[in-house]
Tab-separated table of C-alpha atoms in Angstrom:
chain	number	residue	atom	x	y	z
A	172	GLY	CA	114.708	92.659	86.446
A	173	GLU	CA	111.566	93.650	88.958
A	174	ASN	CA	110.375	97.440	87.866
A	175	VAL	CA	108.018	99.292	89.922
A	176	GLU	CA	105.925	102.559	89.044
A	177	GLN	CA	104.385	104.497	91.002
A	178	HIS	CA	101.403	107.790	90.229
A	179	PRO	CA	101.009	110.593	91.210
A	180	SER	CA	104.369	111.852	92.163
A	181	THR	CA	101.502	114.287	94.735
A	182	LEU	CA	98.577	114.647	95.438
A	183	SER	CA	96.580	116.988	97.409
A	184	VAL	CA	93.458	115.990	99.273
A	185	GLN	CA	91.071	117.712	101.498
A	186	GLU	CA	91.275	116.435	105.092
A	187	GLY	CA	88.183	113.961	105.250
A	188	ASP	CA	88.328	112.587	101.228
A	189	SER	CA	89.962	109.358	99.945
A	190	ALA	CA	93.248	108.958	98.714
A	191	VAL	CA	94.914	106.654	96.098
A	192	ILE	CA	98.020	106.391	95.265
A	193	LYS	CA	98.985	103.402	92.202
A	194	CYS	CA	101.645	101.246	91.302
A	195	THR	CA	102.389	98.773	88.582
A	196	TYR	CA	105.427	96.144	87.734
A	197	SER	CA	106.522	94.516	85.718
A	198	ASP	CA	107.481	90.622	86.694
A	199	SER	CA	105.188	88.303	87.118
A	200	ALA	CA	106.046	86.001	89.093
A	201	SER	CA	105.837	89.463	92.553
A	202	ASN	CA	104.609	88.134	95.243
A	203	TYR	CA	104.990	90.235	97.789
A	204	PHE	CA	103.307	94.248	97.616
A	205	PRO	CA	103.695	95.820	100.323
A	206	TRP	CA	102.982	99.870	101.346
A	207	TYR	CA	105.569	101.931	103.309
A	208	LYS	CA	104.943	104.974	104.776
A	209	GLN	CA	107.519	108.166	106.038
A	210	GLU	CA	108.006	111.034	107.838
A	211	LEU	CA	109.616	113.821	107.523
A	212	GLY	CA	113.684	112.751	109.511
A	213	LYS	CA	112.130	109.524	110.044
A	214	GLY	CA	112.763	105.618	108.258
A	215	PRO	CA	109.798	103.823	106.123
A	216	GLN	CA	106.969	103.086	107.966
A	217	LEU	CA	104.900	99.926	106.896
A	218	ILE	CA	102.278	100.367	107.461
A	219	ILE	CA	100.173	97.429	105.511
A	220	ASP	CA	100.506	94.491	102.816
A	221	ILE	CA	99.585	91.661	100.732
A	222	ARG	CA	100.028	88.645	99.081
A	223	SER	CA	99.470	87.617	95.798
A	224	ASN	CA	97.238	84.805	97.292
A	225	VAL	CA	94.971	87.991	98.014
A	226	GLY	CA	93.301	90.153	96.137
A	227	GLU	CA	91.726	93.447	99.150
A	228	LYS	CA	92.790	93.829	101.850
A	229	LYS	CA	91.827	96.818	104.773
A	230	ASP	CA	93.416	97.621	108.504
A	231	GLN	CA	90.579	100.541	109.611
A	232	ARG	CA	91.022	103.497	107.090
A	233	ILE	CA	93.627	101.994	104.445
A	234	ALA	CA	93.824	98.674	102.205
A	235	VAL	CA	95.703	97.438	100.019
A	236	THR	CA	93.600	96.261	95.884
A	237	LEU	CA	95.768	94.295	94.064
A	238	ASN	CA	95.364	93.026	90.319
A	239	LYS	CA	96.988	89.687	89.081
A	240	THR	CA	96.435	90.130	86.206
A	241	ALA	CA	97.382	93.399	85.184
A	242	LYS	CA	100.159	93.872	87.764
A	243	HIS	CA	98.625	96.288	89.309
A	244	PHE	CA	97.983	96.751	93.557
A	245	SER	CA	96.314	100.360	95.200
A	246	LEU	CA	96.694	102.145	98.608
A	247	HIS	CA	93.483	103.447	99.764
A	248	ILE	CA	93.345	106.471	102.455
A	249	THR	CA	89.751	107.200	103.324
A	250	GLU	CA	88.296	109.745	105.558
A	251	THR	CA	92.086	111.316	105.146
A	252	GLN	CA	93.543	113.254	108.311
A	253	PRO	CA	96.496	116.081	108.684
A	254	GLU	CA	98.564	113.257	109.833
A	255	ASP	CA	98.061	111.550	106.761
A	256	SER	CA	100.460	114.316	104.770
A	257	ALA	CA	103.881	112.359	104.373
A	258	VAL	CA	105.740	110.073	101.411
A	259	TYR	CA	103.898	106.982	100.813
A	260	PHE	CA	105.960	104.499	98.249
A	261	CYS	CA	105.262	100.793	97.404
A	262	ALA	CA	107.130	97.793	97.037
A	263	ALA	CA	107.131	94.204	94.790
A	264	ARG	CA	108.811	91.839	96.825
A	265	GLY	CA	111.628	90.678	93.204
A	266	VAL	CA	111.734	87.715	92.359
A	267	ASP	CA	116.052	87.636	91.145
A	268	SER	CA	116.360	87.797	94.938
A	269	SER	CA	113.928	86.077	98.495
A	270	TYR	CA	113.764	88.913	99.816
A	271	LYS	CA	114.877	91.986	97.345
A	272	LEU	CA	111.858	94.960	97.969
A	273	ILE	CA	111.709	96.578	94.456
A	274	PHE	CA	111.032	100.238	95.130
A	275	GLY	CA	108.052	103.174	93.503
A	276	SER	CA	109.362	106.106	93.471
A	277	GLY	CA	107.074	107.673	96.166
A	278	THR	CA	103.670	109.844	96.282
A	279	ARG	CA	104.202	112.337	98.593
A	280	LEU	CA	100.258	113.439	100.301
A	281	LEU	CA	99.137	116.010	101.423
A	282	VAL	CA	96.496	116.422	102.970
A	283	ARG	CA	94.351	119.800	103.902
A	284	PRO	CA	92.940	121.021	107.352
B	284	ASP	CA	110.765	96.765	122.859
B	285	ALA	CA	113.483	99.759	120.987
B	286	GLY	CA	113.309	99.777	117.104
B	287	VAL	CA	115.998	99.312	114.941
B	288	ILE	CA	119.370	101.312	115.483
B	289	GLN	CA	121.245	103.760	113.332
B	290	SER	CA	124.400	105.751	114.620
B	291	PRO	CA	125.696	108.271	114.010
B	292	ARG	CA	122.290	110.070	112.792
B	293	HIS	CA	123.834	113.163	110.850
B	294	GLU	CA	128.026	112.928	109.226
B	295	VAL	CA	129.279	115.589	107.467
B	296	THR	CA	132.938	115.294	106.191
B	297	GLU	CA	135.281	116.430	103.361
B	298	MET	CA	135.908	113.447	99.647
B	299	GLY	CA	138.223	111.466	100.451
B	300	GLN	CA	137.486	110.788	103.846
B	301	GLU	CA	136.795	107.405	105.615
B	302	VAL	CA	132.979	106.547	106.896
B	303	THR	CA	131.616	104.909	109.212
B	304	LEU	CA	127.723	103.791	109.466
B	305	ARG	CA	126.651	101.849	112.266
B	306	CYS	CA	123.536	99.655	112.105
B	307	LYS	CA	121.769	97.623	115.014
B	308	PRO	CA	118.930	95.147	114.251
B	309	ILE	CA	116.028	94.432	116.027
B	310	SER	CA	116.776	91.854	118.574
B	311	GLY	CA	115.909	88.187	117.294
B	312	HIS	CA	115.512	89.733	113.243
B	313	ASP	CA	117.957	87.630	111.368
B	314	TYR	CA	118.436	89.415	107.951
B	315	LEU	CA	119.260	93.130	107.889
B	316	PHE	CA	119.101	95.443	104.819
B	317	TRP	CA	121.414	98.154	103.891
B	318	TYR	CA	119.459	101.506	102.275
B	319	ARG	CA	120.552	104.298	100.180
B	320	GLN	CA	117.870	106.521	99.649
B	321	THR	CA	118.544	109.628	97.186
B	322	MET	CA	115.987	111.872	94.934
B	323	MET	CA	117.072	111.080	92.311
B	324	ARG	CA	117.461	107.144	92.630
B	325	GLY	CA	114.822	106.712	95.272
B	326	LEU	CA	115.158	103.577	97.718
B	327	GLU	CA	118.113	100.997	97.403
B	328	LEU	CA	118.649	98.228	98.262
B	329	LEU	CA	122.490	97.369	98.620
B	330	ILE	CA	123.076	94.716	100.444
B	331	TYR	CA	121.057	92.502	102.649
B	332	PHE	CA	122.687	89.568	105.536
B	333	ASN	CA	120.550	86.453	106.542
B	334	ASN	CA	122.301	85.292	109.951
B	335	ASN	CA	125.199	87.726	109.566
B	336	VAL	CA	125.869	85.864	105.843
B	337	PRO	CA	126.013	88.459	103.100
B	338	ILE	CA	123.700	87.269	100.213
B	339	ASP	CA	123.002	88.959	98.029
B	340	ASP	CA	125.318	92.971	97.652
B	341	SER	CA	124.744	93.321	94.085
B	342	GLY	CA	123.185	96.705	94.668
B	343	MET	CA	126.187	97.592	96.283
B	344	PRO	CA	127.611	100.788	94.022
B	345	GLU	CA	131.777	100.282	93.644
B	346	ASP	CA	133.986	99.131	95.578
B	347	ARG	CA	134.669	101.385	97.731
B	348	PHE	CA	131.932	100.652	100.273
B	349	SER	CA	131.641	97.940	101.946
B	350	ALA	CA	129.541	96.201	104.743
B	351	LYS	CA	130.341	93.678	107.732
B	352	MET	CA	128.442	92.195	110.042
B	353	PRO	CA	130.244	90.570	112.219
B	354	ASN	CA	127.514	89.547	114.732
B	355	ALA	CA	123.551	89.489	115.505
B	356	SER	CA	123.759	92.732	117.336
B	357	PHE	CA	125.375	94.478	114.703
B	358	SER	CA	126.334	95.678	110.780
B	359	THR	CA	128.377	97.748	109.219
B	360	LEU	CA	128.721	100.343	105.853
B	361	LYS	CA	131.755	101.274	105.236
B	362	ILE	CA	132.264	103.735	102.489
B	363	GLN	CA	136.644	104.626	101.745
B	364	PRO	CA	137.467	106.875	100.155
B	365	SER	CA	134.167	109.201	100.569
B	366	GLU	CA	133.054	111.459	97.333
B	367	PRO	CA	130.539	113.463	96.952
B	368	ARG	CA	128.143	111.381	95.182
B	369	ASP	CA	127.319	109.631	98.526
B	370	SER	CA	125.884	111.860	99.780
B	371	ALA	CA	122.237	110.592	100.105
B	372	VAL	CA	120.717	108.764	103.873
B	373	TYR	CA	122.087	105.613	104.362
B	374	PHE	CA	118.907	103.435	106.125
B	375	CYS	CA	119.224	99.916	107.709
B	376	ALA	CA	116.267	97.627	108.666
B	377	SER	CA	115.755	94.341	109.320
B	378	SER	CA	113.348	91.702	109.536
B	379	VAL	CA	113.348	87.782	110.933
B	380	ARG	CA	112.661	84.637	109.676
B	381	GLY	CA	108.715	84.194	108.537
B	382	THR	CA	107.537	87.009	107.723
B	383	ALA	CA	110.970	87.943	106.799
B	384	TYR	CA	109.353	89.746	103.627
B	385	GLU	CA	108.167	92.436	106.545
B	386	GLN	CA	111.097	94.701	106.878
B	387	TYR	CA	111.506	97.678	109.776
B	388	PHE	CA	113.437	100.899	108.684
B	389	GLY	CA	115.892	102.391	111.254
B	390	PRO	CA	115.788	106.633	111.045
B	391	GLY	CA	117.914	106.198	108.638
B	392	THR	CA	122.698	108.719	108.932
B	393	ARG	CA	121.712	110.956	106.315
B	394	LEU	CA	125.695	111.654	104.923
B	395	THR	CA	127.221	114.499	103.460
B	396	VAL	CA	130.758	114.297	101.672
B	397	THR	CA	131.879	117.875	100.802
């Protein structure tokens, strides 16, 4: 089945700097890659996603890139703000079940004011 | 529009007791997912439903766990008997046909089994 690895596990940046979180997946047939943000005491919130027919997608300060050949995808946050501090999860759609998402282990992002 | 609603938000119970977690998906959504989150295992899919029918329950840990969806607006996850290793945060998520990859999560139920 699908396996998703996420790095780094923790990331500390200065406010205004950029943050990059990387994920790799194992199943070359996977075609959907969402990113979720989880704040303390809350459920994961979908912030951006990308499908395998697209190489890059942007939404204001966040962007996701996908390299199908290398089977990795990344989340880029520019001009980070303290409210970006949270745990971020990547995921990939497992092909053994149409709507099953396999999640990475999470990255705790701390934006220092 | 209300998001996914889960109850209770916190549950503390003793080992051996029955626990029932409840979920109300977003109105109009026809997919419902139950996840468990722990430090050791991360976020794991337990089961998901489409149009109230269980589609994939391969993540349900053992027979002590059961899930039902009697109608489009309500689902339960039951643990009987509960064990300390069941302590975790349980999330419900829903999505709609056409965008079924986009899952919207509830606030979760933090379960502690002593």
